[in-house]
DNA sequence: AGAACTTACGATGTACGTAACGATT
DNA sequence: AATCGTTACGTACATCGTAAGTTCT
């Protein structure tokens, strides 16, 4: 049994049993792949792939039960390499963070700045995507850390750790009726809010689920005229007078956003919890822990390790 | 990176870094071991073993952090082979059970008989040992299933599943004062019991802890004249008149043990729970599940899988 | 002096790539 | 006809065992 044979099998399973594609992806010859897979099957005494004549068309029952073991095994191989690299080039390395726009734009900058100062030899790579995409990246190993407010705790393969809580805020132009009422000390209500066109996040992003939940709870519906993935876009259209915005409070900067006024809305929508996720069972290089501690001071290495060892 | 290199490393760690011993254990030459370990270290870019001149004297810090990954990886290799064997030779195979004498002698026979009838091609191997030894066997992979009343749930590497409950019984010769009192309907008390010399299990065996706990709770001490690993020995000496015995109720057979009388003692000692354990993370061949279900009908495959996936 | 690891070297094996073949759509 | 997997074959490299070398105890 060779590790490479296992790689071929895994890749074949991922590429719908197309051995030619496997060979290209792994930079080797197609006959080699074919042969090695056969030899592994011989050694294990089972057929992993269902063959229709000369074509692979799927996994056999033994293949189905063996594949997860192969995946775990190769995952440990990855861990071993990472653990080696961690000691070999102490300090140096790459840290890949996958985050939503909101996080990358508003929550991460201080942590990134401090981390860079602490680890000048670590190359930071920042990927943006939907919470769903972030989860995918973590699971396939192309990101070390994922940060998002939604969805991350829904995957058994991931460990999601609470980082910080935040609330929504309503933003309007200074000449908007709500701005006037706010200055007059009138408390904002959901009923009043939905009388205006709303601009906020797309479903699945940045606490949108809590906005929808609040509306559903009151059995009212809002006129959402524009949905965007990030607060910058939302702010732009609020400034244009298209409607009132609902964004994460963290996304409003009184000094910069001089054309806007923020009205606290924490009493209208449930508090949001931003989570940081890593892949369960992955070896984390020391600087990964450092970043986590920098970003979320409430977390430390022991807590992360504990969470990773605990099954959901 | 080759699997065999990892085997060498693991074995070296187990054999106190004696590469000569490693080579003998794995049936290869000593220079080969030396070389392969070095090549792995080169590839990972770390030194795994601390070297004093030409001698290996221990693990380096990187070695310490890398070794558990190697162990897990090799464990998955084992799983892969077992999974293969499970399908390759459906039905055929070996099932190794490690149990205490009490279990092997009294609890297991019906399950073994039924299992053998169900799987005539599975060779059953029965090992006896102390609960502690049973745990060791499971953890090193030399037994598939461990069965004991004590200790099995103390190891995070093992999954212990409750099988059945049982109580202790007091055994005496028919002419013993306690036998007379029993026939007269006098209820047995701990105070009365300890007025006689006691013969029972060794510490660490078959519910002995509950006997000690009952004595400690009442702040009394018994005159234990003989301790044995199994009920057969205890019964023999009770028959000889050396004292009264305390054994598992299951170990008394009214038809066979005609020279003895059993007095129910479930009100004196806490109920015991016999557990079945498997190594966490091991692939279990289908007949292993079958045996578990045969032995403990309250368990089934889904429950075992669930328990294995749940962290303590 | 002996035990233990490393280096050196030669033989066997094995993986890999190219090329030709066979089967399926 | 084209795509895809298997078979055949030769080369190159790696593993392994024997033997000699070196460094500690």
XYZ file of C-alpha atoms (C1' of nucleotides) in Angstrom:
674
model
C 0.000 0.000 0.000
C 1.398 3.342 -1.018
C 0.203 6.768 -0.140
C 0.101 7.753 -3.754
C -2.264 4.940 -4.587
C -4.628 6.379 -2.020
C -4.288 9.812 -3.572
C -5.252 8.370 -6.933
C -8.314 6.748 -5.465
C -9.415 9.879 -3.677
C -8.908 12.009 -6.727
C -10.762 9.521 -8.891
C -13.693 9.588 -6.527
C -13.691 13.366 -6.666
C -13.412 13.510 -10.433
C -16.262 11.204 -11.160
C -13.981 8.262 -11.887
C -12.307 9.886 -14.840
C -8.785 8.514 -14.634
C -7.540 10.726 -17.420
C -8.547 13.772 -15.430
C -6.939 12.285 -12.335
C -3.658 11.804 -14.168
C -3.684 15.397 -15.351
C -4.583 16.756 -11.950
C -1.812 14.820 -10.248
C 0.726 15.340 -13.023
C 1.325 11.768 -13.961
C 0.431 9.361 -16.710
C -2.969 7.856 -17.025
C -1.788 4.228 -17.313
C 0.106 4.718 -14.083
C -3.046 5.763 -12.290
C -4.973 2.875 -13.707
C -2.333 0.413 -12.683
C -1.801 1.736 -9.175
C -5.482 1.727 -8.422
C -5.699 -1.848 -9.552
C -2.748 -2.836 -7.430
C -4.303 -1.242 -4.377
C -7.523 -3.073 -5.059
C -5.593 -6.305 -5.370
C -3.763 -5.721 -2.143
C -6.915 -4.936 -0.231
C -8.684 -7.761 -1.972
C -11.636 -5.635 -3.001
C -12.840 -3.684 -5.979
C -13.151 -0.057 -5.081
C -14.565 1.120 -8.388
C -17.463 -0.258 -10.283
C -16.406 -1.047 -13.820
C -18.648 -1.235 -16.842
C -16.421 -2.931 -19.339
C -13.427 -0.626 -19.439
C -15.040 2.376 -17.912
C -15.235 3.320 -14.262
C -18.769 4.251 -13.436
C -18.836 4.578 -9.671
C -17.912 3.138 -6.316
C -18.664 -0.398 -5.256
C -20.102 -0.996 -1.774
C -16.623 -1.805 -0.430
C -15.401 1.337 -2.127
C -18.004 3.386 -0.348
C -16.953 2.085 3.027
C -13.253 2.363 2.310
C -13.232 5.858 0.866
C -13.815 7.733 4.128
C -10.923 5.841 5.678
C -8.708 6.877 2.787
C -9.815 10.469 3.184
C -8.972 10.465 6.868
C -5.644 8.833 6.195
C -4.650 11.401 3.607
C -5.809 14.111 5.933
C -3.330 12.832 8.499
C -0.635 12.846 5.839
C -1.421 16.505 5.315
C -1.222 17.088 9.033
C 2.135 15.401 9.196
C 3.534 17.610 6.490
C 2.140 20.687 8.101
C 3.525 19.705 11.468
C 6.889 19.219 9.849
C 6.745 22.555 8.071
C 5.735 24.213 11.289
C 8.980 23.257 12.974
C 11.174 23.337 9.914
C 10.446 26.934 9.053
C 9.406 28.291 12.392
C 7.786 31.602 11.691
C 7.721 31.349 7.947
C 4.710 30.110 6.097
C 1.358 30.975 4.666
C -1.849 31.649 6.524
C -4.964 31.507 4.422
C -8.039 33.150 5.822
C -11.421 32.807 4.223
C -13.916 35.407 5.352
C -17.011 37.205 4.225
C -16.634 40.686 2.916
C -17.986 42.166 6.141
C -15.377 40.414 8.219
C -12.526 41.095 5.858
C -13.434 44.729 5.572
C -14.408 45.659 9.126
C -13.535 43.026 11.686
C -10.231 41.644 10.451
C -8.024 44.658 9.732
C -6.817 45.259 13.316
C -6.093 41.566 13.836
C -4.323 41.313 10.494
C -2.196 44.354 11.280
C -1.153 43.011 14.673
C -0.563 39.546 13.311
C 1.624 40.805 10.487
C 3.718 42.725 12.961
C 4.089 39.632 15.103
C 4.846 37.276 12.202
C 6.523 39.245 9.453
C 7.552 36.031 7.694
C 4.066 34.655 7.362
C 2.370 35.415 4.094
C -1.270 36.231 4.644
C -3.746 35.198 2.042
C -7.249 36.504 2.273
C -10.127 34.888 0.404
C -13.600 36.277 0.262
C -16.716 34.285 -0.259
C -20.110 33.335 1.047
C -20.249 31.452 4.343
C -21.014 28.391 2.302
C -17.933 28.879 0.136
C -15.840 29.522 3.205
C -16.939 26.203 4.640
C -16.028 24.467 1.386
C -12.582 25.994 1.403
C -11.958 24.840 4.931
C -13.152 21.331 4.205
C -11.019 20.904 1.130
C -8.031 22.315 2.960
C -7.499 25.411 0.875
C -8.039 27.735 3.823
C -6.737 27.464 7.359
C -9.251 29.679 9.072
C -12.772 30.685 8.127
C -14.647 33.590 9.609
C -18.313 34.307 9.155
C -21.465 34.995 11.061
C -23.686 32.481 9.366
C -23.646 28.798 8.569
C -20.236 27.761 9.859
C -21.595 25.720 12.738
C -23.689 23.535 10.455
C -20.854 21.293 9.291
C -19.722 18.359 11.385
C -16.355 18.475 9.629
C -15.701 21.938 10.990
C -15.135 23.311 14.452
C -16.782 26.680 14.932
C -15.659 28.891 17.781
C -17.552 31.975 18.943
C -15.491 35.147 18.465
C -17.518 38.206 19.182
C -21.071 39.473 19.249
C -22.419 42.390 17.376
C -25.716 44.022 16.566
C -27.300 45.702 13.599
C -27.642 49.375 13.096
C -29.958 51.323 10.840
C -28.353 53.912 8.610
C -30.135 56.788 6.933
C -29.362 60.100 5.303
C -29.347 62.989 7.772
C -32.451 64.442 6.100
C -34.453 61.254 6.360
C -37.627 61.241 8.498
C -36.119 58.582 10.755
C -33.092 60.766 11.349
C -35.369 63.554 12.446
C -37.328 61.280 14.768
C -34.100 59.965 16.206
C -32.880 63.427 17.003
C -36.258 64.119 18.624
C -35.730 61.126 20.881
C -38.382 58.903 19.312
C -37.429 55.278 19.725
C -37.210 53.284 16.524
C -39.644 50.404 16.104
C -39.827 47.646 13.553
C -43.276 48.846 12.527
C -41.925 52.272 11.729
C -38.830 50.949 10.020
C -40.686 48.856 7.482
C -42.637 51.816 6.251
C -39.524 52.729 4.275
C -37.767 50.824 1.545
C -34.974 48.722 3.013
C -31.488 48.048 1.772
C -29.586 45.266 3.480
C -27.491 42.113 3.103
C -28.279 39.206 0.860
C -29.811 36.150 2.465
C -27.074 34.009 3.976
C -24.833 36.959 4.743
C -23.886 38.881 7.832
C -26.798 38.311 10.139
C -29.459 38.571 7.481
C -31.130 35.550 9.017
C -31.755 37.501 12.214
C -33.317 40.335 10.276
C -35.660 37.933 8.560
C -36.400 36.235 11.859
C -37.396 39.524 13.498
C -39.734 40.306 10.610
C -41.229 36.844 10.667
C -41.714 37.003 14.417
C -43.752 40.191 14.098
C -45.560 38.760 11.094
C -44.667 41.759 8.996
C -42.841 42.010 5.715
C -40.431 44.657 4.633
C -40.001 46.204 1.247
C -36.435 45.241 0.534
C -35.467 47.188 -2.529
C -31.837 46.167 -2.695
C -29.729 43.326 -1.317
C -25.967 43.389 -1.307
C -23.141 41.276 -0.035
C -21.412 44.083 1.781
C -22.023 47.217 3.786
C -20.112 49.483 1.422
C -22.563 48.853 -1.353
C -25.460 49.268 1.022
C -24.097 52.554 2.313
C -23.619 53.836 -1.197
C -27.260 53.316 -2.075
C -28.496 54.689 1.205
C -26.499 57.823 0.454
C -28.258 57.968 -2.904
C -31.561 58.027 -1.072
C -32.790 54.654 -2.244
C -33.904 53.633 1.216
C -32.792 52.997 4.770
C -29.967 50.582 5.360
C -29.581 47.853 7.900
C -25.939 46.943 8.402
C -23.655 45.576 11.071
C -22.920 48.283 13.608
C -19.244 47.633 13.108
C -19.571 48.740 9.499
C -20.528 52.272 10.394
C -17.740 54.745 10.988
C -19.004 58.130 12.181
C -15.859 59.906 11.048
C -15.882 58.551 7.554
C -19.557 58.148 6.874
C -20.372 61.814 7.225
C -23.256 61.561 4.757
C -25.001 59.036 6.958
C -26.530 58.798 10.368
C -26.606 55.584 12.410
C -29.601 54.680 14.548
C -29.022 51.930 17.057
C -31.155 48.900 16.252
C -29.941 46.322 18.725
C -33.417 46.173 20.250
C -34.959 45.221 16.910
C -32.840 42.288 15.822
C -31.269 39.430 17.674
C -27.619 39.717 18.587
C -25.304 38.119 16.052
C -22.408 35.861 16.816
C -19.430 35.803 14.511
C -17.638 32.498 14.453
C -14.219 31.373 13.464
C -13.930 27.881 12.066
C -11.156 25.433 11.372
C -11.309 21.986 9.914
C -11.783 19.315 12.526
C -8.743 17.112 12.913
C -6.353 19.438 11.147
C -2.955 20.153 12.536
C -2.753 23.864 13.139
C 0.601 25.555 12.853
C 1.535 27.669 15.824
C 0.911 30.928 14.040
C -2.627 29.803 13.296
C -3.259 29.741 17.015
C -1.584 33.116 17.255
C -3.924 34.588 14.707
C -6.940 33.140 16.448
C -5.838 34.655 19.736
C -5.179 37.981 18.082
C -8.549 38.088 16.401
C -10.572 36.731 19.293
C -8.804 37.410 22.592
C -11.426 35.352 24.382
C -10.015 32.245 22.717
C -6.716 30.585 23.422
C -4.859 27.555 22.241
C -6.171 25.247 24.924
C -9.769 26.159 24.129
C -9.258 25.565 20.434
C -7.665 22.193 21.044
C -10.445 21.256 23.394
C -13.111 22.241 20.892
C -11.398 20.226 18.182
C -11.240 17.153 20.372
C -14.926 17.397 21.289
C -17.420 15.817 19.004
C -20.614 17.709 18.281
C 6.845 9.786 2.505
C 6.256 6.070 2.748
C 4.076 4.189 5.126
C 6.914 1.948 6.115
C 9.013 4.892 7.207
C 6.227 5.801 9.575
C 6.156 2.264 10.897
C 9.851 2.457 11.623
C 9.397 5.687 13.510
C 6.511 4.376 15.549
C 8.338 1.193 16.392
C 11.470 3.111 17.310
C 9.478 5.293 19.660
C 7.995 2.191 21.242
C 11.323 0.418 21.551
C 13.126 3.221 23.255
C 14.900 4.318 20.093
C 16.781 1.079 19.663
C 16.957 0.728 15.893
C 18.471 -2.718 16.075
C 15.433 -3.920 17.972
C 13.164 -2.165 15.490
C 14.835 -3.946 12.599
C 14.375 -7.314 14.279
C 10.769 -6.629 15.181
C 9.879 -5.589 11.650
C 12.003 -8.237 9.957
C 14.359 -6.023 8.083
C 17.912 -4.829 8.260
C 19.061 -2.262 10.752
C 20.772 0.040 8.225
C 17.544 0.151 6.275
C 15.666 1.398 9.292
C 18.287 3.991 10.014
C 18.252 5.250 6.486
C 14.488 5.385 6.102
C 14.029 7.302 9.300
C 16.602 9.824 8.179
C 14.922 10.195 4.822
C 11.594 10.840 6.452
C 13.176 13.427 8.689
C 14.724 15.073 5.645
C 11.453 15.121 3.807
C 9.567 16.628 6.720
C 12.442 18.961 7.367
C 12.637 18.106 11.051
C 14.597 15.830 13.344
C 12.244 13.409 14.998
C 14.806 11.718 17.202
C 17.288 13.307 19.497
C 20.766 12.028 18.680
C 23.717 11.914 21.008
C 26.566 11.283 18.654
C 25.515 8.106 16.902
C 22.935 7.042 19.400
C 19.240 7.846 19.475
C 18.301 8.953 22.928
C 14.767 10.257 22.650
C 12.289 12.376 20.775
C 12.876 15.979 19.849
C 10.047 18.489 20.444
C 8.982 18.194 16.797
C 9.108 14.441 17.220
C 6.774 14.643 20.173
C 4.229 16.616 18.238
C 4.528 14.503 15.120
C 4.348 11.088 16.721
C 0.634 11.150 17.591
C -0.130 12.077 13.999
C 1.908 9.118 12.822
C 0.091 6.847 15.233
C -3.297 7.978 13.977
C -2.178 7.617 10.407
C -0.999 4.059 10.912
C -4.195 3.300 12.725
C -6.098 4.342 9.630
C -3.863 2.101 7.562
C -4.907 -0.746 9.838
C -8.526 0.221 9.388
C -8.135 0.233 5.654
C -6.734 -3.266 5.645
C -9.435 -4.498 7.936
C -12.124 -2.882 5.832
C -10.655 -4.602 2.810
C -10.478 -7.952 4.530
C -14.042 -7.540 5.674
C -15.344 -7.446 2.137
C -12.741 -9.673 0.577
C -13.437 -12.649 2.782
C -16.993 -11.989 3.794
C -17.672 -14.199 6.744
C -14.176 -15.520 7.178
C -11.808 -14.013 9.645
C -10.697 -13.880 13.235
C -12.484 -12.321 16.163
C -10.322 -11.756 19.200
C -12.118 -11.229 22.472
C -10.319 -10.166 25.598
C -12.300 -10.787 28.761
C -11.868 -11.391 32.436
C -12.184 -14.930 33.666
C -15.629 -14.235 35.063
C -16.918 -13.048 31.734
C -15.239 -15.760 29.722
C -16.479 -18.464 32.037
C -20.011 -17.368 32.826
C -21.259 -14.549 30.653
C -19.760 -15.295 27.271
C -20.521 -18.969 26.582
C -24.075 -18.501 25.253
C -23.028 -15.601 23.046
C -20.017 -17.500 21.774
C -22.134 -20.535 20.966
C -24.704 -18.499 19.036
C -22.040 -16.476 17.277
C -20.155 -19.575 16.178
C -23.312 -21.013 14.735
C -23.946 -17.764 12.875
C -20.377 -17.354 11.622
C -18.836 -20.792 11.259
C -15.933 -19.335 9.261
C -14.850 -16.889 11.914
C -12.118 -18.146 14.185
C -12.754 -17.054 17.740
C -9.809 -16.234 19.911
C -10.349 -15.736 23.588
C -7.813 -13.973 25.769
C -8.061 -13.694 29.522
C -6.560 -10.971 31.594
C -7.151 -8.250 34.107
C -9.323 -5.327 33.053
C -6.150 -3.330 32.761
C -4.560 -5.913 30.458
C -7.734 -6.066 28.413
C -7.571 -2.327 27.884
C -3.946 -2.624 26.793
C -4.807 -5.314 24.279
C -7.552 -3.203 22.790
C -5.359 -0.153 22.563
C -2.509 -1.932 20.841
C -4.922 -3.598 18.461
C -4.379 -7.191 19.513
C -8.001 -7.638 20.541
C -11.172 -6.535 18.790
C -13.504 -6.581 21.754
C -12.870 -6.278 25.460
C -15.335 -7.265 28.146
C -15.001 -6.495 31.823
C -16.845 -4.952 34.703
C -14.103 -2.680 35.922
C -11.850 -0.009 34.495
C -12.772 -0.090 30.813
C -14.433 3.309 30.849
C -11.319 5.035 32.147
C -9.490 5.177 28.837
C -10.201 7.942 26.361
C -8.849 5.734 23.581
C -11.579 3.198 24.223
C -15.328 3.253 23.797
C -17.093 1.398 26.592
C -20.667 0.292 26.095
C -22.912 -0.929 28.894
C -23.941 -4.553 28.379
C -25.775 -5.917 31.361
C -26.184 -5.442 35.071
C -25.639 -7.999 37.711
C -25.395 -8.301 41.457
C -23.307 -10.195 43.929
C -24.394 -13.256 45.810
C -23.036 -14.785 48.966
C -22.199 -18.470 48.818
C -21.812 -20.743 51.818
C -21.778 -24.423 52.671
C -25.236 -25.765 53.465
C -24.163 -26.359 57.058
C -22.927 -22.821 57.579
C -24.694 -20.604 60.190
C -25.669 -18.162 57.454
C -27.312 -20.955 55.531
C -29.383 -21.851 58.545
C -30.406 -18.253 59.127
C -31.320 -17.922 55.487
C -33.595 -20.952 55.653
C -35.184 -19.428 58.765
C -35.973 -16.296 56.774
C -33.496 -14.039 58.527
C -32.342 -11.283 56.150
C -28.609 -11.063 55.605
C -26.849 -7.874 56.706
C -23.385 -6.590 56.092
C -22.750 -6.558 59.849
C -23.575 -10.222 60.096
C -21.641 -11.135 56.983
C -18.344 -9.683 58.138
C -18.368 -11.768 61.253
C -17.153 -14.614 59.065
C -13.983 -14.911 57.039
C -14.575 -13.772 53.475
C -13.362 -15.174 50.182
C -13.838 -12.995 47.119
C -12.285 -11.455 44.041
C -8.992 -9.673 43.862
C -9.049 -5.894 43.795
C -9.680 -4.671 40.268
C -11.756 -7.699 39.333
C -15.418 -8.415 38.862
C -17.089 -5.801 40.958
C -14.623 -5.975 43.823
C -14.672 -2.188 43.921
C -18.356 -2.236 44.871
C -17.685 -4.678 47.680
C -14.982 -2.434 49.064
C -17.218 0.585 48.633
C -20.011 -1.028 50.653
C -17.614 -1.841 53.466
C -16.111 1.621 53.426
C -19.546 3.194 53.461
C -20.492 1.312 56.603
C -17.063 2.010 58.059
C -16.485 -1.647 58.698
C -13.720 -3.931 57.556
C -14.008 -7.532 56.571
C -11.631 -10.355 57.246
C -10.801 -11.323 53.701
C -8.898 -14.567 53.994
C -8.508 -15.304 50.329
C -8.687 -13.325 47.114
C -8.924 -14.931 43.704
C -9.332 -13.882 40.133
C -12.266 -16.126 39.487
C -15.363 -17.599 41.015
C -14.314 -21.193 40.487
C -11.387 -20.805 42.820
C -13.541 -18.970 45.318
C -16.177 -21.685 45.242
C -13.575 -24.360 45.748
C -12.355 -22.807 48.973
C -15.818 -22.066 50.210
C -16.581 -25.750 49.748
C -13.500 -26.499 51.816
C -14.998 -24.409 54.600
C -12.432 -21.631 54.541
C -15.082 -18.934 54.697
C -18.084 -17.456 52.978
C -17.751 -16.415 49.372
C -18.933 -13.307 47.606
C -19.211 -13.893 43.890
C -21.178 -12.654 40.933
C -24.663 -14.117 41.023
C -24.166 -15.317 37.491
C -21.334 -17.550 38.688
C -23.584 -19.679 40.852
C -25.343 -22.596 39.232
C -27.772 -24.338 41.587
C -27.692 -27.556 39.590
C -23.951 -27.852 39.496
C -22.942 -26.284 42.757
C -24.746 -28.788 44.910
C -22.264 -28.400 47.737
C -23.078 -24.718 48.047
C -25.988 -22.491 48.896
C -26.444 -19.023 47.412
C -27.830 -16.173 49.504
C -28.983 -13.167 47.565
C -26.861 -10.130 48.407
C -28.077 -7.530 45.963
C -29.217 -5.348 48.859
C -25.694 -5.287 50.303
C -23.582 -4.224 47.338
C -24.146 -1.811 44.515
C -25.294 -3.176 41.197
C -22.474 -3.876 38.780
C -22.365 -2.925 35.147
C -20.431 -5.054 32.735
C -19.081 -3.141 29.782
C -17.900 -4.059 26.355
C -15.176 -1.925 24.861
C -13.655 -1.372 21.451
C -10.888 0.899 20.407
C -12.087 4.318 19.399
C -11.645 4.983 15.713
C -11.174 1.373 14.719
C -12.913 -0.075 11.739
C -15.074 -2.925 12.979
C -15.740 -5.810 10.669
C -19.362 -6.687 10.281
C -19.099 -9.801 12.407
C -17.743 -7.711 15.255
C -21.045 -5.880 15.303
C -22.797 -9.226 15.117
C -20.976 -10.472 18.156
C -21.774 -7.334 20.086
C -25.443 -7.685 19.262
C -25.409 -11.338 20.207
C -23.737 -10.705 23.531
C -25.665 -7.593 24.447
C -29.035 -7.541 22.694
C -29.628 -4.042 23.994
C -26.888 -2.793 21.690
C -26.992 -2.525 17.952
C -24.749 -1.332 15.202
C -26.142 2.184 15.106
C -25.603 2.625 18.824
C -22.035 1.386 18.617
C -21.249 3.710 15.735
C -22.822 6.600 17.569
C -20.824 5.913 20.708
C -17.627 5.719 18.717
C -18.301 9.055 17.066
C -19.035 10.756 20.387
C -16.204 12.152 22.397
C -16.249 11.645 26.147
C 36.066 -4.474 23.676
C 31.443 -4.300 22.533
C 27.189 -2.256 21.310
C 24.907 0.767 18.276
C 24.315 3.723 14.427
C 26.121 5.320 9.722
C 28.216 4.842 5.205
C 29.190 2.208 1.029
C 27.926 -0.804 -2.522
C 25.775 -4.078 -5.414
C 21.422 -6.640 -6.714
C 16.785 -6.899 -6.966
C 12.209 -4.618 -7.613
C 9.118 -1.362 -8.593
C 7.145 2.880 -10.397
C 6.654 5.604 -14.291
C 6.244 7.176 -19.047
C 5.631 6.095 -24.017
C 3.300 3.542 -27.279
C 0.021 0.369 -28.917
C -4.466 -1.870 -28.195
C -9.445 -2.599 -26.987
C -13.854 -1.127 -25.688
C -17.647 2.085 -25.093
C -20.543 6.047 -26.538
C -14.890 8.850 -34.780
C -13.578 10.049 -30.343
C -12.911 9.219 -25.675
C -11.323 6.417 -22.101
C -9.155 2.521 -19.804
C -5.925 -1.494 -20.222
C -1.786 -3.981 -21.769
C 3.136 -4.085 -23.083
C 7.701 -2.662 -22.586
C 11.923 -0.287 -21.388
C 14.240 2.951 -18.395
C 15.397 5.006 -14.173
C 15.316 5.170 -9.559
C 14.699 3.443 -4.887
C 14.752 -0.091 -1.520
C 17.104 -3.660 0.748
C 20.712 -6.616 2.529
C 25.699 -7.429 3.257
C 29.896 -5.620 4.709
C 32.909 -2.214 6.437
C 33.428 2.054 9.205
C 32.829 5.112 13.218
C 31.539 6.660 17.694
C 30.001 6.163 21.980
C 29.745 3.167 26.653
